[in-house]
Each structure stands twice: as structure tokens, then as C-alpha cells.
Amino acid sequence: MIDSILDKMTIEEQVSLLSGADFWTTVPVERLDVPKIKVTDGPNGARGAGSLVGGVKATCFPVAIALGATWNPDLVERMGVALAQQAKSKGAAVLLAPTVNIHRSGLNGRNFECYSEDPMLTAELAVAYIKGVQSQGIAATIKHFAGNESEIERQTMSSDIDERTLREIYFPPFEQAVRRAGVMAVMSSYNRLNGTYTSEHAWLLTKVLREEWGFDGIVMSDWFGSHSTAETINAGLDLEMPGPARDRGEKLVAAVREGRVEAATVRAAARRILLLLERVGAFEKKPDLTEQAVDLPEDRALIRRLGAEGAVLLKNDGVLPLAKTSLDRIAVIGPNAASARVMGGGSAQIAAHYTVSPLEGIRAALSNANSVSHAVGCRHNRLIEVAKGKITVEYFKGRGCRGTPLHVETVDKGEFFWFELPSGELDPANFSARMTMQFVPEESGDHVFGMTNAGLARLFVDGRLTVDGHDGWTRGENYFGTANDEQRGTVALDAGKAHAVTVEYDPPVATGEGINLTAIRFGVEKPLGEADIEDAVETALNADVALLFVGRDGEWDTEGLDLPDMRLPGRQEELIERVAAINANTVVVLQTGGPVEMPWLGKVRAVLQIWYPGQEMGNAVADVLFGDVEPGGRLPQTFPKALADNSAMTGDPAVYPGKDGHVRYAEGVFVGYRHHDTRAVEPLFAFGFGLGYTRFNWGEPRLSASEMGAEGVTISVDLTNIGDRAGSELVQLYVRSPKSRVERPDKELRAFAKLSLPPGETGTAEMRILPRDLAYFDIEAGAFRAEPGDYQLIVAANAADIRFVIDLPSPLDYLLPPSHQATSLIA
Ligand code: BGC
């Protein structure tokens, strides 16, 4: 059928399929009954069309690093199924997920959106996620291919990565997704790879992806991440996103006429788009693109379960789980206590149906007999708190907010990210908007107003210019580098008195340089200070336990910028120290999208890392704190003692954050624990680390064969839960190679198994490895090679807790070209 449609299509029609129609849909060809389909972000939910902020409500699942911490592919697959239903509720046929870039530095703004520092763990979870999504007839889009491990200069930076490192560390999740999950779409990354934009990288998109791995789906660009006509299509990029066409359309038709692109290349790309439409059932039933908010009880339950399953207990001297009945007074403190920080920032944001804060979750878990008191202590927000309340927005034709507004609406938040304006009569390049609200301060004193805008804006308080985002505007880092850095102004205000806040906004003036977005965010806060820390200390003073909810939020852990360091922002470290100094039962609950330094670790009794676990956050954390559920998470990323211990932090800017447009992955394959183990750099918490509430006995491992053969080896370990509660245990299987022609990591994760067992029960963890699991990528041979020799299997609870070391001879020299499937060739 597809070929007969293609036969009937003009070259213009074929070309029309190769760019989006708009931000989120493809181009239909009505004459031939080719429908349009919708794509939607993103990894932890299905946002639907429209802007990144606001929109129709959606179910908010845990972010990827929290899934990485579950080490539980079965649960992640179930989440994939649920996400596909969410995508359907938004009329979408394609989900722009999962994100499988590797945790290279710990400072990557999108660290939260990626699973792990380890390619094998990432691959297992991505395969499960994709299988779940695609089992429901929704296409998954694995991203960002490849080398997108930082947000710095992300539209242009060249990630310079040698081939062995690509093959061993950065490619496996993509490779496995193609081979084992049949992923239907791949998104190229923004960055260049070894000097060439990935969207026009023929080796990457055609040789490796299609020819070696056998990928038969579509490759789409990241949004505005394609920059040429002939180069992209000749390299294998099928779909330019978003639409309408920038470098395609007429330009591509002309390139075909001029012989720079072959008609067969266009046809092959158009064919793949039609195949995608067929795979998602769009020909059978014309997609209905309308959007609904579907909030299901089974999704709520799954999110709650995932939240606990990904919660990593880093320290516990016995204070957890808390016994509800023996606690009279509980102090719940910190900037993340009453505010529910459920997700990261950037394109992964969605409008969650609802959120449960830790304070709400804890209150709901307790009876009236327990008294819960709360203090915020300090703030950690990167930007001034966004304005909330009734905001009237008047839209005008032309700049300068002149005349009568064409459209008036009210919203409840001071953040606007316009992909579409509320009226078709408004020109996105030549309109203006005035927002007005009444702000009534709760307390008297200095208040700080803040504003960041892509475009030009001024903020007035009671008619006086307070924040100038107009004169002298320059690009900063917000809104993916299209807005200025936040500008601030301070005004003394009186409690209880209404103050008029007015913002006047004009869209950006096109300069032809870089992307322009139309966005603005403004807000106000009363700075917190010493009195607020004292208030928190006071709250903790007589409490039986002080629960400190600290960390970051989606303004820090966000697409568009990297983190400045690995410390808790604001005065949070001081808050922890001061609370811990007066309350001997201080428990820290951390929320970050990656590792943090913990100079205060020795002063607190327990530390629980919960990441950004989705809309059920408060309930999930209460489940773990009170022991209704065990903390099932294990670290998917090494937590170093200090940032400098990370292998990308050599002090050489060319290695991180990059210099002269290039970031050199000089550490090669020595990422995460591969670096810590090989170079004997002791971590704060090792890869795979996490405590439970019960204990396990490990039996002696059994091997299915005494040496590696082409069919592989299975390793079985019996685990017995010897504690008195249900719990889970993770078994990691690493391979240590003998001395090799190349320098190899001390050990590499090749399999894992996680068992959940009731008290007293025994189960068997089974893990299987193949010759490829012994191999490194041999550049000269252009193949994975497992040299003959004496390998070791390392059976461990985490990278620093080795339980058994077993010799595994491998007598043959295996040479496995990248195009090979599971079976092995022998050199
Ligand atoms: C992100 C992608 C996302 C796309 C569409 C880009 O900024 O890098 O991950 O899918 O926007 O929102």
C-alpha cells in the first residue's frame, strides 16, 4: 500500500512529508488520504500540543534518573504502557522519549532526564520503556543521538568522542533499542559529533544506525536542530522538526532538480514516514488530535510504587523506618517540604493533574495523634518565585500595547511560553501583551521582583519601572538561551495592601541569529533570611524527629543549562547543619537530579534520595519513611565525594565545559564507576549503592559452564531474605578483563537482577552473559573483540561491595562486527 501511495505522489508531496506541519504535527496529504499525526514530549508524561508550560493536564510519572534507580525493567515497562495511554489521551501517535544520554559529568542540566552513567543499565531500562510504549501502538523516539551530555552551547557544541568510547559507552542504549525493542523513531541531537552536526552525520545516521544495527524507522531532528537541505537528507535525517519547513519544502525540491539530492533518497525518506504512519495505525483510523486529561487510579498507584522503588536510602543508623505510634511531634522542614517538586525543567515539563507535597503526604499518613509542624527555613530557587494569582492578559496587534486589546484572558501564573497565540489575528512577530495583577504582600518589607524574557519587557510596580527587561537586553541562559538572565528590582511593600503589578511585553526582533522564542516569566518574593533559619531550628527543637526536605527543583535540573556545581543551592547546607545540631534525630530527604556533595553527612541520622518522583511524590515518600514500603532504589550514578573526583572534571575547560566550540571526552570509557574503580578514587556512595529495611543472605554463585563459549554463561545466585520484613536485593554482575591490548576499566556491569522477597524466603537471581559482554571495541578490526584469556566475574551488591569473584576462562578470540546479532563469530 505504501508503495502505491508513493507512486501516486509528486516529488513536492513526498518532500512535504519530510518537515513538520507545525510544532507537533506532520504534514498530511489529503488527496491521497495520508493523515497527519501528532508527536508529544516527553519522558515522564505526555504533555500534548501547545506550549511547554500550561496545557491540558497530564499524568506525571517519575523522571528517568528515578527510574534508573529502580533497576526494575518490569515496572518501567508497565510505565511505558501507561505512557502510551497518556499519549493517546493527547491525540498523539509518537512519544518523544526516552532520553538515554549518559551521565557523564553530574552537572548536565538534563542528568535527571537520563537513566544512568552505565550504558547497560540505561539500555535495559530504555528497552523496557520502549517495549511498553510501543506495545500499545504508540511510537517511541529514543533521543538524543548522540553525544548530548551537556547543555552548554548545546545548539553548536561539538562533542569530540573517539569511536571506541562511542561504541562502548554512548551507543549501546540506542543499539539495544533498535535491536531488541524495534524502536520506531530516533531523534538526532543538537550538538555536533566530532565536528559534524548529528542531523547531517552520514556515518552516524546511516552507516551505524541503519546499516549496522538494522534500524528501519524514522530519524527526526531535535527541534530546530537541523541546519541544511541536501546534507541532512543525504545523511539519513528523514524529518525536519518542528515545521513548517525551513531547509526543506521548496529548497529540497530544488536540490532534487539540481541533482544534489537523488529522487530515490527523498522517496526512501518519505517511505519511512508513511511506514511510521502505518505502524501507529494512522491509515486504519484517522487520528483524532483532540486532547483530554485522563487521570487513572491505576496510574496513581503505579507512580506511587515507582516512587518508593526508586527511592535510595543512602544512610540509616536505625532511625528509619519511623514508627508512627511513637512519634508525638514531627518537624517537617525545608524548601522542598511544602512545595511539591515532582519533575525537572525544560521540554520534559507537563501540567501534572495534581501534586502531593511531602508535607501533605506525611500529614495524610499520620493520625491526629501526631502533631506535624512546618518551617521552610530557606529558599533554593534559581529564579524569583513565579507570580501566582489572578493575572489579566491583554493582547494587542502590533508592538507597544497600544489601542484596544484584541483579546483578553486571565491566567493564574506569571509564566508565558507562546507557541501559538490565542487569536489567529495576532502576528507572532508583531504583537504585544500587557499582564496586570494585584499583589498583596503577606508581610511588610523589601520584596524582590524578578523577570526573564525572550523578547523585550518592562515590569512596573504601582506605575514605577521596577524591572527593565527592555533597554540593554542581552541573551542569557533562560529559555534555552533565548531570554536574558533574570533581572531584578527591590521595592518596599506594606502587608495587606494591594499593589498593582504591570508587565508590558513585545516579542523578539528577528536578527537572523539563533532561535527566537516568545516567552516571559516574572515573579516576586520576600527574601528569607536569618529569622527563617531560626524559625526552622525552633520548629525542630522539641520535635521527636526533624525531617528535612532539601535539594533543588526543575529550575536547576533543567534542559537548557548545566549546573554550576554539586552543592545544595542557597543556605540549605547551613540549614541542615543547624537543625541537626539541635535535633539528634534529623533525617535528610534529598531531591536532586544527580549527585551532590554532602559535607553535613556525618551529622544526620539518615539520608533518603527521592529525585523527582512524579505527582504522587508526598505519598511515596511517606510510604518509605514510615516503612509501609521499603526503599527499593539503588544509585544509577556514582556520588563522588567532590565534584573534582568526576572524570570529566579535570580542570581542563576543553574536557568540560568545552572550549572553542568543542568538548573533548578525554576520559574515554572511564565514566562513572569505571573511573572511580580503575583509578582508585573512592566515592561517597558507589554506583549501585542503596540500603533496604531488611537483610539478605547470598548463596555461592553457580555457573552454567566453566568457560565462556559462543552460547554464553548463566550465573545463578540464591538470595534469602533473613530479616523480618519484605524487601528487595540487587545483584550486579561485572566482568573484569585480563590484561588487554587496550586499557580497560577495572570492571564493567554486564547484567543485573533484582529480587523482591517476603521475609524468610529464598529466590534465585539469574544473569546471562555472552562473548560480547567480555569485549571491548577494537578500532583496527572495526569490531567488538573478546580476546582469549582469564576473565573474572564479579558478583556484587554495588560497585564497592563485591561478594564473589569467579574465574571465567574464555579460550577463543571472538571478533564481533557491529552488525552482528547475538551469535558470535570467532576470529
Ligand atoms: C528537546 C527535545 C524535545 C524537543 C521538543 C528540544 O528542546 O531537546 O528533547 O523533544 O525540544 O520539545
PDB file of C-alpha atoms in Angstrom, residues 40 53 76 117 119 144 239 262 267 289 306 316 382 429 439 448 460 505 544 609 618 645 701 709 740 817:
ATOM      1  CA  THR A  40       4.403  14.789  22.100  1.00  0.00           C
ATOM      2  CA  VAL A  53       4.066  25.392  30.189  1.00  0.00           C
ATOM      3  CA  VAL A  76       9.433   0.601  33.755  1.00  0.00           C
ATOM      4  CA  GLU A 117      26.129   6.585  33.978  1.00  0.00           C
ATOM      5  CA  PRO A 119      25.206   2.007  29.256  1.00  0.00           C
ATOM      6  CA  HIS A 144      19.345  12.382  21.583  1.00  0.00           C
ATOM      7  CA  LEU A 239      12.023  14.514   9.326  1.00  0.00           C
ATOM      8  CA  GLU A 262      18.510  11.960  -5.568  1.00  0.00           C
ATOM      9  CA  ARG A 267      11.320   8.624  -1.774  1.00  0.00           C
ATOM     10  CA  LEU A 289      -5.894  15.022  17.665  1.00  0.00           C
ATOM     11  CA  LEU A 306       7.739   3.601  41.321  1.00  0.00           C
ATOM     12  CA  ASN A 316      20.372   4.961  58.030  1.00  0.00           C
ATOM     13  CA  ARG A 382      17.346  29.954  40.968  1.00  0.00           C
ATOM     14  CA  ALA A 429       6.430  38.646  15.336  1.00  0.00           C
ATOM     15  CA  PHE A 439      -0.126  41.727  44.572  1.00  0.00           C
ATOM     16  CA  VAL A 448      12.271  41.412  45.122  1.00  0.00           C
ATOM     17  CA  PHE A 460       6.073  48.227  36.802  1.00  0.00           C
ATOM     18  CA  TYR A 505       5.865  42.580  26.586  1.00  0.00           C
ATOM     19  CA  ASP A 544      10.861  13.760  68.093  1.00  0.00           C
ATOM     20  CA  GLN A 609      17.354  10.381  47.899  1.00  0.00           C
ATOM     21  CA  GLY A 618       4.426  13.007  49.031  1.00  0.00           C
ATOM     22  CA  ASP A 645      36.575  13.434  41.571  1.00  0.00           C
ATOM     23  CA  PRO A 701      27.059 -18.364  42.706  1.00  0.00           C
ATOM     24  CA  GLY A 709      31.505 -20.388  24.868  1.00  0.00           C
ATOM     25  CA  SER A 740      44.432  -6.452  27.108  1.00  0.00           C
ATOM     26  CA  PRO A 817      31.462  -6.854  13.956  1.00  0.00           C
TER      27      PRO A 817
END
